[in-house]
PDB file of C-alpha atoms in Angstrom:
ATOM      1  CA  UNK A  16     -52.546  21.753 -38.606  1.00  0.00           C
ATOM      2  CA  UNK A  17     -51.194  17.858 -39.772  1.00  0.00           C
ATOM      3  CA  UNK A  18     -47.875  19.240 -38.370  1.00  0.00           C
ATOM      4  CA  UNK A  19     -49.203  20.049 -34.930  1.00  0.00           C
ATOM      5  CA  UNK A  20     -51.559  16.101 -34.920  1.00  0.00           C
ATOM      6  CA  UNK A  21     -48.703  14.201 -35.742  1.00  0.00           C
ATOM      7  CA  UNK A  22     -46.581  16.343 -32.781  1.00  0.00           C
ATOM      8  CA  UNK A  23     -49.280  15.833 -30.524  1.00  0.00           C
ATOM      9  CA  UNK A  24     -49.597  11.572 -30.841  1.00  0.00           C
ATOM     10  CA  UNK A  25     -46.121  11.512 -30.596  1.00  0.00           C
ATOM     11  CA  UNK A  26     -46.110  13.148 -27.298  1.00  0.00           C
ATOM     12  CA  UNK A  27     -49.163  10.780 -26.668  1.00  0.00           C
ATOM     13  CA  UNK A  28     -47.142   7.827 -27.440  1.00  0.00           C
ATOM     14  CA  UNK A  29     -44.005   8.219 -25.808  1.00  0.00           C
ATOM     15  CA  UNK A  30     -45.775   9.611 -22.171  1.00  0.00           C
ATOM     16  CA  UNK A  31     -46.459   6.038 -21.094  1.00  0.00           C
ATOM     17  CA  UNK A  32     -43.246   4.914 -21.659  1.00  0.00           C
ATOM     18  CA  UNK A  33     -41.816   7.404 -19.755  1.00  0.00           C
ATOM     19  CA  UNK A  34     -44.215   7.613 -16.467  1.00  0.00           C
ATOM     20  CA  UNK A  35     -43.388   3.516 -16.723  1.00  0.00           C
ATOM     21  CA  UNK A  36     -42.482   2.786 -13.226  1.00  0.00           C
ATOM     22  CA  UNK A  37     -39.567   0.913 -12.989  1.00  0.00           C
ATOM     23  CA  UNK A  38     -40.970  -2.715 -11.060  1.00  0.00           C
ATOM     24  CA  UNK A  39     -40.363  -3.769  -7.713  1.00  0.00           C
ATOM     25  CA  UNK A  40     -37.549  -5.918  -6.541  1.00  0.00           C
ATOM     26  CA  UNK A  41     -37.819  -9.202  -6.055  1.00  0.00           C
ATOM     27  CA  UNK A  42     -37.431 -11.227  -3.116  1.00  0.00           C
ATOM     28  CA  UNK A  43     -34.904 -13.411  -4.799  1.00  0.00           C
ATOM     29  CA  UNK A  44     -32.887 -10.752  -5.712  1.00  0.00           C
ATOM     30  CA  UNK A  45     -32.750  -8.730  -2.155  1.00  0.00           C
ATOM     31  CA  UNK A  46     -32.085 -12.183  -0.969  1.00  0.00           C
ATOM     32  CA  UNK A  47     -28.927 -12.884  -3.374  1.00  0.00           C
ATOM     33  CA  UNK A  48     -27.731  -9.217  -2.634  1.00  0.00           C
ATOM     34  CA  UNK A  49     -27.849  -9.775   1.191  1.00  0.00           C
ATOM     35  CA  UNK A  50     -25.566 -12.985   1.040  1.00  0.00           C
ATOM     36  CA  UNK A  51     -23.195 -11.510  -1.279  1.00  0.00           C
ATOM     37  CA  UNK A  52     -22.841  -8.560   1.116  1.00  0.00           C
ATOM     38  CA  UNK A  53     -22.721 -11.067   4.165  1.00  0.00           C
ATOM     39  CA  UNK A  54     -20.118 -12.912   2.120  1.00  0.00           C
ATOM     40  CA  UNK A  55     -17.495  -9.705   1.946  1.00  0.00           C
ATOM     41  CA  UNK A  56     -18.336  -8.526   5.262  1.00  0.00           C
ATOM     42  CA  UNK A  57     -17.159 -12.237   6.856  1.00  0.00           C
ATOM     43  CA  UNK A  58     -14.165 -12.270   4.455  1.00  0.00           C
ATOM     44  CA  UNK A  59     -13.404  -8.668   5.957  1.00  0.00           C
ATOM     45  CA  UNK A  60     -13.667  -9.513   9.406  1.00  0.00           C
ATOM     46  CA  UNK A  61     -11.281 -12.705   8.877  1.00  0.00           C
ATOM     47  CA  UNK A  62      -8.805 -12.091   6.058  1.00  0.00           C
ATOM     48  CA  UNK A  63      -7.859  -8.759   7.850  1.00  0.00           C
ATOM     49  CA  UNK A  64      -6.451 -10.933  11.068  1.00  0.00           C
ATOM     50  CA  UNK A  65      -3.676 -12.146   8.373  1.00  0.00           C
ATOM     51  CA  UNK A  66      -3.011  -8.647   7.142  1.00  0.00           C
ATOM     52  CA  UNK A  67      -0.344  -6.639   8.723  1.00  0.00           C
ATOM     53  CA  UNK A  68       0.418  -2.830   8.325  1.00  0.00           C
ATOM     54  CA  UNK A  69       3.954  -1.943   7.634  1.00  0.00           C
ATOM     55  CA  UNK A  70       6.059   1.162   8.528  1.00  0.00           C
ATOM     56  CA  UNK A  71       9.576   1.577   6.838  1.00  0.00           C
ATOM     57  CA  UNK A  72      11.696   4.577   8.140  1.00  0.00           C
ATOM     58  CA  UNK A  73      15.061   5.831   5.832  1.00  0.00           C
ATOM     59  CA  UNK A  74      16.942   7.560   8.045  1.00  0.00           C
ATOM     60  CA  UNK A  75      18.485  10.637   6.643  1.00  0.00           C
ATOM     61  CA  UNK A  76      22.369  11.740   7.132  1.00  0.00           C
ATOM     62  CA  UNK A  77      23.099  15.080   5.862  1.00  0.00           C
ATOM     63  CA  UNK A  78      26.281  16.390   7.837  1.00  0.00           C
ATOM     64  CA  UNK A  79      28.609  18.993   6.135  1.00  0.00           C
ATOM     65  CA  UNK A  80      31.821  17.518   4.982  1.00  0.00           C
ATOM     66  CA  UNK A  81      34.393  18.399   7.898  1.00  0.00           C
ATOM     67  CA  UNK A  82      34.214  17.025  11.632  1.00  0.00           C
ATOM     68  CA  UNK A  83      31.350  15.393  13.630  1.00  0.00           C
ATOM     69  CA  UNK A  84      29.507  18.803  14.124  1.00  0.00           C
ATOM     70  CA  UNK A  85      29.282  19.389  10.931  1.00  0.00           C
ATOM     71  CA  UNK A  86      32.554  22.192  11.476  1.00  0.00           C
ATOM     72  CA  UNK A  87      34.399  22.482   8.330  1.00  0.00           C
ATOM     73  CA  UNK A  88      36.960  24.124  10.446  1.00  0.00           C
ATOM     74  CA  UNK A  89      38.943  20.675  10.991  1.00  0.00           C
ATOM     75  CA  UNK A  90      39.328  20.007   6.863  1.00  0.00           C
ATOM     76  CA  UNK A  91      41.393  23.570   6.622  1.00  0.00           C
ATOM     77  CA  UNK A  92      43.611  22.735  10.050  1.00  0.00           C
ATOM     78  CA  UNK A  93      47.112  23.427   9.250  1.00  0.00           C
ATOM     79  CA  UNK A  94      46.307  25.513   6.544  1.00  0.00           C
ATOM     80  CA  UNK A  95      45.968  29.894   5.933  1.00  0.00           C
ATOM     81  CA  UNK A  96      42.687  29.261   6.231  1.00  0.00           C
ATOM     82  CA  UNK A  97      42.313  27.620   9.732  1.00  0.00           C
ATOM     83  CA  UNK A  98      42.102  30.912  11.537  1.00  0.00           C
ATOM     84  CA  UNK A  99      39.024  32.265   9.284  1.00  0.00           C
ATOM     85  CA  UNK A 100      36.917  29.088   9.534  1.00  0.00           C
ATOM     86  CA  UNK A 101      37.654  28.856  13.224  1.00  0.00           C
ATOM     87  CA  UNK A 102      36.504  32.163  14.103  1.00  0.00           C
ATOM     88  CA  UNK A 103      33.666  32.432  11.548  1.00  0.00           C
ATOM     89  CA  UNK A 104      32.157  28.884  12.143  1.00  0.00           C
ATOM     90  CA  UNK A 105      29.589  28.033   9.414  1.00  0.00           C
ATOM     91  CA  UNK A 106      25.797  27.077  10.432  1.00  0.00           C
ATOM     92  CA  UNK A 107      25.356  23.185  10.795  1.00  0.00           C
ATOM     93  CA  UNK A 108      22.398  22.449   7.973  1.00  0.00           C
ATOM     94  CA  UNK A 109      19.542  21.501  10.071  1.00  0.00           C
ATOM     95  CA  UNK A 110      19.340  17.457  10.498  1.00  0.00           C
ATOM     96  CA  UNK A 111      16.280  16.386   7.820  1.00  0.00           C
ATOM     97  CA  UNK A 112      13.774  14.286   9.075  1.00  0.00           C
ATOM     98  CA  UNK A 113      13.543  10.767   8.886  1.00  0.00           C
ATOM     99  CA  UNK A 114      11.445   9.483   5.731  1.00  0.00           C
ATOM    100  CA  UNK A 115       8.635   7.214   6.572  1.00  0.00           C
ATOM    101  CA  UNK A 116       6.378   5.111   4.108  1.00  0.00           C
ATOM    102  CA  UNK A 117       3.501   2.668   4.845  1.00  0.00           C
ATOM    103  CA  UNK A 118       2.484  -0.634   3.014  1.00  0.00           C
ATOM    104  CA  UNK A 119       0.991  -3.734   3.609  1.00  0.00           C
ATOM    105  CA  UNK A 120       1.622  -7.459   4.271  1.00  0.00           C
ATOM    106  CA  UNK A 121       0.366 -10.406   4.781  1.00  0.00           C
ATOM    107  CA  UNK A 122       1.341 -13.701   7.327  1.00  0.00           C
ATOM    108  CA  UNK A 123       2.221 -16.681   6.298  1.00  0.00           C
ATOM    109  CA  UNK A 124       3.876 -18.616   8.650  1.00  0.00           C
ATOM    110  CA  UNK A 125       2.382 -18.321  12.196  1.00  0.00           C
ATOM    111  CA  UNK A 126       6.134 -18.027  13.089  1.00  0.00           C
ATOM    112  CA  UNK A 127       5.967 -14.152  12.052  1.00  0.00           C
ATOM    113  CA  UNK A 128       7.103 -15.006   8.494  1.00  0.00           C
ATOM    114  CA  UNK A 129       4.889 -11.986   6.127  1.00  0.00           C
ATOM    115  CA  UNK A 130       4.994 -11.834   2.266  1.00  0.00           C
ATOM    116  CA  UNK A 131       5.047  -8.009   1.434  1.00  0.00           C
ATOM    117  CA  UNK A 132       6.232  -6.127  -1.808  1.00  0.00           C
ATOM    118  CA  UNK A 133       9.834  -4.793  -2.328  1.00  0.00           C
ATOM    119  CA  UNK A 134       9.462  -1.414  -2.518  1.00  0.00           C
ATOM    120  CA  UNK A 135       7.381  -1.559   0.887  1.00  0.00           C
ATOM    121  CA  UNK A 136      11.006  -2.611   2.620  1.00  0.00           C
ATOM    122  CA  UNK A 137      13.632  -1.854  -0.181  1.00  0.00           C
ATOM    123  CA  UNK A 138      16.783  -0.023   1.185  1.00  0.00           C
ATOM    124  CA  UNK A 139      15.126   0.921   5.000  1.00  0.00           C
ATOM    125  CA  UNK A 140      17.439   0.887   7.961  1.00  0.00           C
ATOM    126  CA  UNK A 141      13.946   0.214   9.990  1.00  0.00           C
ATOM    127  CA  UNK A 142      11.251  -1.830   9.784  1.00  0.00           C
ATOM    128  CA  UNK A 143       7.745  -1.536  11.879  1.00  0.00           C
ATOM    129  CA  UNK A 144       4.832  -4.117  11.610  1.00  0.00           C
ATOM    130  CA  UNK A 145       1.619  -3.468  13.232  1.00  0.00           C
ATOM    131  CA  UNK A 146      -1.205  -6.181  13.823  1.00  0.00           C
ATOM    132  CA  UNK A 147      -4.971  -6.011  13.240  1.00  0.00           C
ATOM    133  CA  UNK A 148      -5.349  -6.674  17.331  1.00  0.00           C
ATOM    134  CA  UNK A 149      -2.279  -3.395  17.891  1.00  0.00           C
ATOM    135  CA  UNK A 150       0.426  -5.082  18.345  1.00  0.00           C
ATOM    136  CA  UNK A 151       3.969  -3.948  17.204  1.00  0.00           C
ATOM    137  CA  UNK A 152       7.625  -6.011  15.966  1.00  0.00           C
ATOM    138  CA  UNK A 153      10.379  -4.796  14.794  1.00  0.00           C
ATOM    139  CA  UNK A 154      10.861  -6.475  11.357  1.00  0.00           C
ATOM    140  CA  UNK A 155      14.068  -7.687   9.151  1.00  0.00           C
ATOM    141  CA  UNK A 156      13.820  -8.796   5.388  1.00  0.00           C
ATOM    142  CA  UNK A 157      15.070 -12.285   5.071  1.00  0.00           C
ATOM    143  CA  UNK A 158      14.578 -12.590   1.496  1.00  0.00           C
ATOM    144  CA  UNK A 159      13.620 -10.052  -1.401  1.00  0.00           C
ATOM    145  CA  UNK A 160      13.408 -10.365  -5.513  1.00  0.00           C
ATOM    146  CA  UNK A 161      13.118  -6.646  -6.627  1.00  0.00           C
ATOM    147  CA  UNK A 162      12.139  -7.409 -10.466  1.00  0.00           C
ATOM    148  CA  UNK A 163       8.937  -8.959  -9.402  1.00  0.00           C
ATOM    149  CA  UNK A 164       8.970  -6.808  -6.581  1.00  0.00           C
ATOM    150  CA  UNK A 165       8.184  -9.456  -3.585  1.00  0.00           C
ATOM    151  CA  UNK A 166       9.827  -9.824  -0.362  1.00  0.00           C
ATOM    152  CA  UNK A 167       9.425 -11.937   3.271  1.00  0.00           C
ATOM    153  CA  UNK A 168      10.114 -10.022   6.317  1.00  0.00           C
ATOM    154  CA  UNK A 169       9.750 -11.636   9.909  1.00  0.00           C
ATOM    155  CA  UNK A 170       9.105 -10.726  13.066  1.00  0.00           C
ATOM    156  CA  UNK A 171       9.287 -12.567  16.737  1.00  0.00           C
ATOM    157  CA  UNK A 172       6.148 -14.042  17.057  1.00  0.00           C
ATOM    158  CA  UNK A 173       4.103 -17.298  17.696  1.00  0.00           C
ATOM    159  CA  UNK A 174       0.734 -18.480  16.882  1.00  0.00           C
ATOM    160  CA  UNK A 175       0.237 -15.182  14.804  1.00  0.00           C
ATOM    161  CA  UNK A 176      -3.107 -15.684  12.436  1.00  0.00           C
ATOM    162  CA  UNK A 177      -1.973 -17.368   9.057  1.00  0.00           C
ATOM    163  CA  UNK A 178      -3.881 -16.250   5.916  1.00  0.00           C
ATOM    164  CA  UNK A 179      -5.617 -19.428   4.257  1.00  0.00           C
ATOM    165  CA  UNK A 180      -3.597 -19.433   0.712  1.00  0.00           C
ATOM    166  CA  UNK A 181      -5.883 -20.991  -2.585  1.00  0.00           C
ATOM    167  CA  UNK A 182      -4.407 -22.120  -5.480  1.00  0.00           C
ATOM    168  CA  UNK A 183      -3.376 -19.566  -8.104  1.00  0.00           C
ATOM    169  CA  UNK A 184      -3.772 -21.985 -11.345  1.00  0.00           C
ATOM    170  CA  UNK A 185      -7.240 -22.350 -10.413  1.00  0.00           C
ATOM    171  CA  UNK A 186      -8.333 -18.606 -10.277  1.00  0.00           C
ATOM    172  CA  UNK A 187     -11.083 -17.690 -13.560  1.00  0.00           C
ATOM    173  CA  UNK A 188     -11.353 -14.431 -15.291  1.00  0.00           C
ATOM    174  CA  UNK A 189     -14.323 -12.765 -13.786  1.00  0.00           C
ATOM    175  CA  UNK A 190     -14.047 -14.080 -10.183  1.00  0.00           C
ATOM    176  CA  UNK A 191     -14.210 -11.682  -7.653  1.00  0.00           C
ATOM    177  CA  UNK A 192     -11.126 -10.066  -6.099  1.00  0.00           C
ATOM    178  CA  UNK A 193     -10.427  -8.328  -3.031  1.00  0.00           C
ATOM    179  CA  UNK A 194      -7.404  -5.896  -1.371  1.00  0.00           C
ATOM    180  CA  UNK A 195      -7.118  -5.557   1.617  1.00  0.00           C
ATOM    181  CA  UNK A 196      -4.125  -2.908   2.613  1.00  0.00           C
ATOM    182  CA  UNK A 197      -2.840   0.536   3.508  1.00  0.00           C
ATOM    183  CA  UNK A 198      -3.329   2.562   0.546  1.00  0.00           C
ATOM    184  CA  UNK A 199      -2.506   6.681   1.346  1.00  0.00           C
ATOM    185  CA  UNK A 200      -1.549   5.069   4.649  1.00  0.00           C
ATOM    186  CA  UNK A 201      -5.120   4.236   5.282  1.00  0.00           C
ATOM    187  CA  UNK A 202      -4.950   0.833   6.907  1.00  0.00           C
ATOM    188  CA  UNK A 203      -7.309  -1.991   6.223  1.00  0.00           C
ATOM    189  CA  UNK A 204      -9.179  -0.714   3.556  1.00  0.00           C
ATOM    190  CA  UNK A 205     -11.394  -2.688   2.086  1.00  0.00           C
ATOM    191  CA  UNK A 206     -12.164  -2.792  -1.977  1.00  0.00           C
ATOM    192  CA  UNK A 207     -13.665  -5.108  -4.195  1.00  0.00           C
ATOM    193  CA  UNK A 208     -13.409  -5.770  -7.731  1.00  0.00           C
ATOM    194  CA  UNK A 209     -12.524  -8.743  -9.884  1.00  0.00           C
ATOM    195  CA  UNK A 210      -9.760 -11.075 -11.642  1.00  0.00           C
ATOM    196  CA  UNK A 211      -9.951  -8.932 -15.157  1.00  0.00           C
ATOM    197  CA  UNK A 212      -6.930 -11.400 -17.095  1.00  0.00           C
ATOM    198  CA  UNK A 213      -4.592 -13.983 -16.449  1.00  0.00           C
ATOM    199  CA  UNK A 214      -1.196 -14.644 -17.781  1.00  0.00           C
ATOM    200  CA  UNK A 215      -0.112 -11.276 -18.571  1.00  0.00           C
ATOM    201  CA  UNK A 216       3.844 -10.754 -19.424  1.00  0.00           C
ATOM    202  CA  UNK A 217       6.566  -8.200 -19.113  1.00  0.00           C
ATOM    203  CA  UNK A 218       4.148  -5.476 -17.457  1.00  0.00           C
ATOM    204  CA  UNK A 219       6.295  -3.135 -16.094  1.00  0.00           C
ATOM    205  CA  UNK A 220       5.470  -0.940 -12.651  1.00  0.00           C
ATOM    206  CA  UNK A 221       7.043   2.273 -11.593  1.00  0.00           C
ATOM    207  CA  UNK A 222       9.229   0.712  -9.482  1.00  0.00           C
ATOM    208  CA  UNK A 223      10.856  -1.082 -12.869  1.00  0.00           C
ATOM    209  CA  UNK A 224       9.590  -4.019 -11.737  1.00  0.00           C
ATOM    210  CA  UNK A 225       7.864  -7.143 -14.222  1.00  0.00           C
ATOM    211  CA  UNK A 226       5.191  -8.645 -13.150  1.00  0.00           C
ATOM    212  CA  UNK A 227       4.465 -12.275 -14.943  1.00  0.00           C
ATOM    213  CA  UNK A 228       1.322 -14.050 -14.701  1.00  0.00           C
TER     214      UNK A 228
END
């Protein structure tokens, strides 16, 4: 019978705590919310003029060793075997498609100079860039550095929209940080996070590239 009081005040006790509502939000704080989500929303609408969306095509050449047709016939002229491969031609390998990849850049010369990564560019015989408003350039990578894996392309244009650049050595730990890119080739995505250190070394990607600082 003590067994089944003590049970039953327990239950007593905890039942307000957990029928507590939890208390209404504050006006302040629906207020601070609302301009931080006013602040991303206007950073959105004009860091994205600056950002560009990049298409790099590899083109693939996969011919059988012999003449232009892919005929081996040609490498065995002059030889026994001439008559058998000239009668019995071998099947061209079907032509592979071309390889296409998607990254992101950003402009920072109004002349059509863009800051991208390497292995956006690295080793493509083409080079696409597309503009927030839908315009398209052809692209060619003026200068690359493939252990910190940065490169500049440009492109023929004028006036383009510039990205306002801050000064790195006076970014904190804990400010906010934002991408804005192509990920999965889905352009101008938005995410938000924050700075989480500052002067890391030697951190390698998969591309084998080190990224300092």
């Amino acid at each position: 019978m003590k067994i089944s009081s003590l049970i039953c005040v327990a239950l007593i006790a905890t039942v307000p705590v957990w029928a507590k509502e939890t208390p209404p939000i504050a006006n302040g704080d629906l207020d601070l919310a609302r301009r931080l989500e006013n602040a991303f929303v206007k950073v959105a609408s004009q860091a994205s003029e600056s950002v560009v969306v990049i298409t790099s095509t590899h083109k693939m050449d996969l011919r059988a060793e012999g003449d232009e047709e892919g005929n081996p016939s040609e490498q065995f002229k002059g030889t026994p075997f001439e008559y058998f491969f000239k009668h019995h031609r071998l099947p061209v390998p079907a032509q592979p498609e071309d390889q296409k990849s998607e990254g992101s850049g950003v402009i920072i010369r109004a002349d059509g100079y863009i800051l991208t990564n390497n292995h956006v560019v690295d080793s493509a015989d083409e080079i696409k860039v597309r503009l927030k408003d839908g315009r398209e350039f052809d692209a060619k990578v003026v200068g690359s550095d493939p252990r910190t894996d940065v490169a500049v392309i440009k492109i023929d244009g004028k006036d383009l929209p510039v990205a306002r650049l801050g000064d790195s050595d006076k970014v904190r730990v804990g400010q906010w940080a934002i991408a804005i890119g192509a990920p999965y080739e889905l352009d101008y995505s938005f995410t938000v996070g924050f700075v989480s250190a500052k002067g890391r070394s030697a951190v390698w990607s998969r591309t084998g590239s080190a990224y300092e600082d």
